[in-house]
Amino acid sequence: MTTNPIIIAVDGLAATGKGTIARRLAAHLDFAYLDTGALYRAVGVAVLKAGGDPADAQAAQKAALALNPSSVQALMDDPALRMPAASEAASKVAAVQDVRDALLKFQKDFAVHPPAGKKGAVLDGRDIGTVISPQANVKIFVEAASEIRAHRRFLELQGRGENVTEAAVLADMTERDARDASRATAPTKPADDAVILDTSDLSADQAFEKAVGIVEKKIK
Ligand code: DC
């Protein structure tokens, strides 16, 4: 007999800190971790590499169907996925229903059958608590003020040697937020039973500690 794995959904907009929180939670609990944004980034980058337009639904669906789940882990570490062009392309392909459908099964399977015999899975994204795993044991929706998120992303890009201004980062982020939150399919929003975690005034360590507290309350 197998026991059901524990599923932790960490959703939120870009640069709220959700990725760091989710990754650290997975390490802390010894659970499997899936960065679902990387799937959309991989699809967006594949379309760009093929010379296509990420907003073209057909090109985006083709790239999503060609994504090989067994090579996903290697893809996640591709630095090309972290470039601003990848963020924009990902946000565009993510608005295409056929792309979301193509990526659905892999994500659901990962949550229900975490790899390497792990007892649970942490998935971070936009629609984990609402669409991928509405049955998740814990749902955290991470928020932060947009200026703070833009500042964090600016520092991150600058640290990688990118030539960007903070104003441009904020403008790109505002555009992407609007697309991610207003799209017809699986818009970014908290599940009714999600706990909101606002990281605006928290350090990374403080945000992680709060997330641990939320998890412990739910699964202990
Ligand atoms: O979390 P991220 O910035 O890596 O996500 C990249 C894009 O992918 C983002 O603009 C929205 C989209 N995305 C999504 O629609 N659903 C998810 N579960 C994860 C990401």
mmCIF file with all atom_site columns, N, CA, C and O in Angstrom, residues 23-41:
data_model
loop_
_atom_site.group_PDB
_atom_site.id
_atom_site.type_symbol
_atom_site.label_atom_id
_atom_site.label_alt_id
_atom_site.label_comp_id
_atom_site.label_asym_id
_atom_site.label_entity_id
_atom_site.label_seq_id
_atom_site.pdbx_PDB_ins_code
_atom_site.Cartn_x
_atom_site.Cartn_y
_atom_site.Cartn_z
_atom_site.occupancy
_atom_site.B_iso_or_equiv
_atom_site.pdbx_formal_charge
_atom_site.auth_seq_id
_atom_site.auth_comp_id
_atom_site.auth_asym_id
_atom_site.auth_atom_id
_atom_site.pdbx_PDB_model_num
ATOM 1  N N  . ARG A 1 23 ? 11.909 26.211 -3.308  1.00 0.00 ? 23 ARG A N  1
ATOM 2  C CA . ARG A 1 23 ? 13.119 25.383 -3.392  1.00 0.00 ? 23 ARG A CA 1
ATOM 3  C C  . ARG A 1 23 ? 13.627 25.051 -1.975  1.00 0.00 ? 23 ARG A C  1
ATOM 4  O O  . ARG A 1 23 ? 13.977 23.902 -1.691  1.00 0.00 ? 23 ARG A O  1
ATOM 5  N N  . ARG A 1 24 ? 13.607 26.050 -1.111  1.00 0.00 ? 24 ARG A N  1
ATOM 6  C CA . ARG A 1 24 ? 14.094 25.813 0.255   1.00 0.00 ? 24 ARG A CA 1
ATOM 7  C C  . ARG A 1 24 ? 13.148 24.906 1.042   1.00 0.00 ? 24 ARG A C  1
ATOM 8  O O  . ARG A 1 24 ? 13.594 24.081 1.839   1.00 0.00 ? 24 ARG A O  1
ATOM 9  N N  . LEU A 1 25 ? 11.857 25.061 0.807   1.00 0.00 ? 25 LEU A N  1
ATOM 10 C CA . LEU A 1 25 ? 10.889 24.168 1.479   1.00 0.00 ? 25 LEU A CA 1
ATOM 11 C C  . LEU A 1 25 ? 11.139 22.720 1.070   1.00 0.00 ? 25 LEU A C  1
ATOM 12 O O  . LEU A 1 25 ? 11.137 21.812 1.904   1.00 0.00 ? 25 LEU A O  1
ATOM 13 N N  . ALA A 1 26 ? 11.355 22.517 -0.228  1.00 0.00 ? 26 ALA A N  1
ATOM 14 C CA . ALA A 1 26 ? 11.572 21.149 -0.728  1.00 0.00 ? 26 ALA A CA 1
ATOM 15 C C  . ALA A 1 26 ? 12.824 20.551 -0.089  1.00 0.00 ? 26 ALA A C  1
ATOM 16 O O  . ALA A 1 26 ? 12.814 19.391 0.350   1.00 0.00 ? 26 ALA A O  1
ATOM 17 N N  . ALA A 1 27 ? 13.895 21.344 -0.001  1.00 0.00 ? 27 ALA A N  1
ATOM 18 C CA . ALA A 1 27 ? 15.140 20.838 0.591   1.00 0.00 ? 27 ALA A CA 1
ATOM 19 C C  . ALA A 1 27 ? 14.924 20.533 2.075   1.00 0.00 ? 27 ALA A C  1
ATOM 20 O O  . ALA A 1 27 ? 15.350 19.497 2.587   1.00 0.00 ? 27 ALA A O  1
ATOM 21 N N  . HIS A 1 28 ? 14.227 21.433 2.750   1.00 0.00 ? 28 HIS A N  1
ATOM 22 C CA . HIS A 1 28 ? 13.970 21.299 4.186   1.00 0.00 ? 28 HIS A CA 1
ATOM 23 C C  . HIS A 1 28 ? 13.162 20.038 4.501   1.00 0.00 ? 28 HIS A C  1
ATOM 24 O O  . HIS A 1 28 ? 13.420 19.339 5.478   1.00 0.00 ? 28 HIS A O  1
ATOM 25 N N  . LEU A 1 29 ? 12.186 19.751 3.658   1.00 0.00 ? 29 LEU A N  1
ATOM 26 C CA . LEU A 1 29 ? 11.289 18.620 3.902   1.00 0.00 ? 29 LEU A CA 1
ATOM 27 C C  . LEU A 1 29 ? 11.755 17.338 3.209   1.00 0.00 ? 29 LEU A C  1
ATOM 28 O O  . LEU A 1 29 ? 11.142 16.286 3.367   1.00 0.00 ? 29 LEU A O  1
ATOM 29 N N  . ASP A 1 30 ? 12.807 17.456 2.405   1.00 0.00 ? 30 ASP A N  1
ATOM 30 C CA . ASP A 1 30 ? 13.274 16.372 1.539   1.00 0.00 ? 30 ASP A CA 1
ATOM 31 C C  . ASP A 1 30 ? 12.158 15.914 0.574   1.00 0.00 ? 30 ASP A C  1
ATOM 32 O O  . ASP A 1 30 ? 11.900 14.719 0.409   1.00 0.00 ? 30 ASP A O  1
ATOM 33 N N  . PHE A 1 31 ? 11.499 16.895 -0.017  1.00 0.00 ? 31 PHE A N  1
ATOM 34 C CA . PHE A 1 31 ? 10.474 16.635 -1.026  1.00 0.00 ? 31 PHE A CA 1
ATOM 35 C C  . PHE A 1 31 ? 11.054 16.918 -2.415  1.00 0.00 ? 31 PHE A C  1
ATOM 36 O O  . PHE A 1 31 ? 12.069 17.609 -2.541  1.00 0.00 ? 31 PHE A O  1
ATOM 37 N N  . ALA A 1 32 ? 10.365 16.416 -3.436  1.00 0.00 ? 32 ALA A N  1
ATOM 38 C CA . ALA A 1 32 ? 10.749 16.743 -4.811  1.00 0.00 ? 32 ALA A CA 1
ATOM 39 C C  . ALA A 1 32 ? 10.317 18.183 -5.102  1.00 0.00 ? 32 ALA A C  1
ATOM 40 O O  . ALA A 1 32 ? 9.369  18.684 -4.496  1.00 0.00 ? 32 ALA A O  1
ATOM 41 N N  . TYR A 1 33 ? 11.003 18.820 -6.029  1.00 0.00 ? 33 TYR A N  1
ATOM 42 C CA . TYR A 1 33 ? 10.704 20.221 -6.348  1.00 0.00 ? 33 TYR A CA 1
ATOM 43 C C  . TYR A 1 33 ? 10.521 20.401 -7.853  1.00 0.00 ? 33 TYR A C  1
ATOM 44 O O  . TYR A 1 33 ? 11.335 19.914 -8.640  1.00 0.00 ? 33 TYR A O  1
ATOM 45 N N  . LEU A 1 34 ? 9.458  21.085 -8.222  1.00 0.00 ? 34 LEU A N  1
ATOM 46 C CA . LEU A 1 34 ? 9.264  21.402 -9.643  1.00 0.00 ? 34 LEU A CA 1
ATOM 47 C C  . LEU A 1 34 ? 8.993  22.895 -9.825  1.00 0.00 ? 34 LEU A C  1
ATOM 48 O O  . LEU A 1 34 ? 8.027  23.442 -9.278  1.00 0.00 ? 34 LEU A O  1
ATOM 49 N N  . ASP A 1 35 ? 9.857  23.513 -10.619 1.00 0.00 ? 35 ASP A N  1
ATOM 50 C CA . ASP A 1 35 ? 9.707  24.920 -11.000 1.00 0.00 ? 35 ASP A CA 1
ATOM 51 C C  . ASP A 1 35 ? 8.891  24.921 -12.295 1.00 0.00 ? 35 ASP A C  1
ATOM 52 O O  . ASP A 1 35 ? 9.432  24.724 -13.385 1.00 0.00 ? 35 ASP A O  1
ATOM 53 N N  . THR A 1 36 ? 7.581  25.107 -12.176 1.00 0.00 ? 36 THR A N  1
ATOM 54 C CA . THR A 1 36 ? 6.740  24.972 -13.385 1.00 0.00 ? 36 THR A CA 1
ATOM 55 C C  . THR A 1 36 ? 6.940  26.143 -14.347 1.00 0.00 ? 36 THR A C  1
ATOM 56 O O  . THR A 1 36 ? 6.702  25.998 -15.541 1.00 0.00 ? 36 THR A O  1
ATOM 57 N N  . GLY A 1 37 ? 7.397  27.286 -13.826 1.00 0.00 ? 37 GLY A N  1
ATOM 58 C CA . GLY A 1 37 ? 7.682  28.409 -14.720 1.00 0.00 ? 37 GLY A CA 1
ATOM 59 C C  . GLY A 1 37 ? 8.745  28.036 -15.742 1.00 0.00 ? 37 GLY A C  1
ATOM 60 O O  . GLY A 1 37 ? 8.726  28.514 -16.882 1.00 0.00 ? 37 GLY A O  1
ATOM 61 N N  . ALA A 1 38 ? 9.681  27.168 -15.323 1.00 0.00 ? 38 ALA A N  1
ATOM 62 C CA . ALA A 1 38 ? 10.756 26.762 -16.233 1.00 0.00 ? 38 ALA A CA 1
ATOM 63 C C  . ALA A 1 38 ? 10.199 25.993 -17.433 1.00 0.00 ? 38 ALA A C  1
ATOM 64 O O  . ALA A 1 38 ? 10.779 26.031 -18.523 1.00 0.00 ? 38 ALA A O  1
ATOM 65 N N  . LEU A 1 39 ? 9.075  25.309 -17.233 1.00 0.00 ? 39 LEU A N  1
ATOM 66 C CA . LEU A 1 39 ? 8.467  24.585 -18.361 1.00 0.00 ? 39 LEU A CA 1
ATOM 67 C C  . LEU A 1 39 ? 7.992  25.586 -19.418 1.00 0.00 ? 39 LEU A C  1
ATOM 68 O O  . LEU A 1 39 ? 8.226  25.414 -20.616 1.00 0.00 ? 39 LEU A O  1
ATOM 69 N N  . TYR A 1 40 ? 7.305  26.631 -18.933 1.00 0.00 ? 40 TYR A N  1
ATOM 70 C CA . TYR A 1 40 ? 6.823  27.661 -19.867 1.00 0.00 ? 40 TYR A CA 1
ATOM 71 C C  . TYR A 1 40 ? 7.996  28.422 -20.477 1.00 0.00 ? 40 TYR A C  1
ATOM 72 O O  . TYR A 1 40 ? 7.976  28.792 -21.660 1.00 0.00 ? 40 TYR A O  1
ATOM 73 N N  . ARG A 1 41 ? 9.041  28.643 -19.684 1.00 0.00 ? 41 ARG A N  1
ATOM 74 C CA . ARG A 1 41 ? 10.230 29.312 -20.211 1.00 0.00 ? 41 ARG A CA 1
ATOM 75 C C  . ARG A 1 41 ? 10.871 28.458 -21.304 1.00 0.00 ? 41 ARG A C  1
ATOM 76 O O  . ARG A 1 41 ? 11.301 28.969 -22.343 1.00 0.00 ? 41 ARG A O  1
#
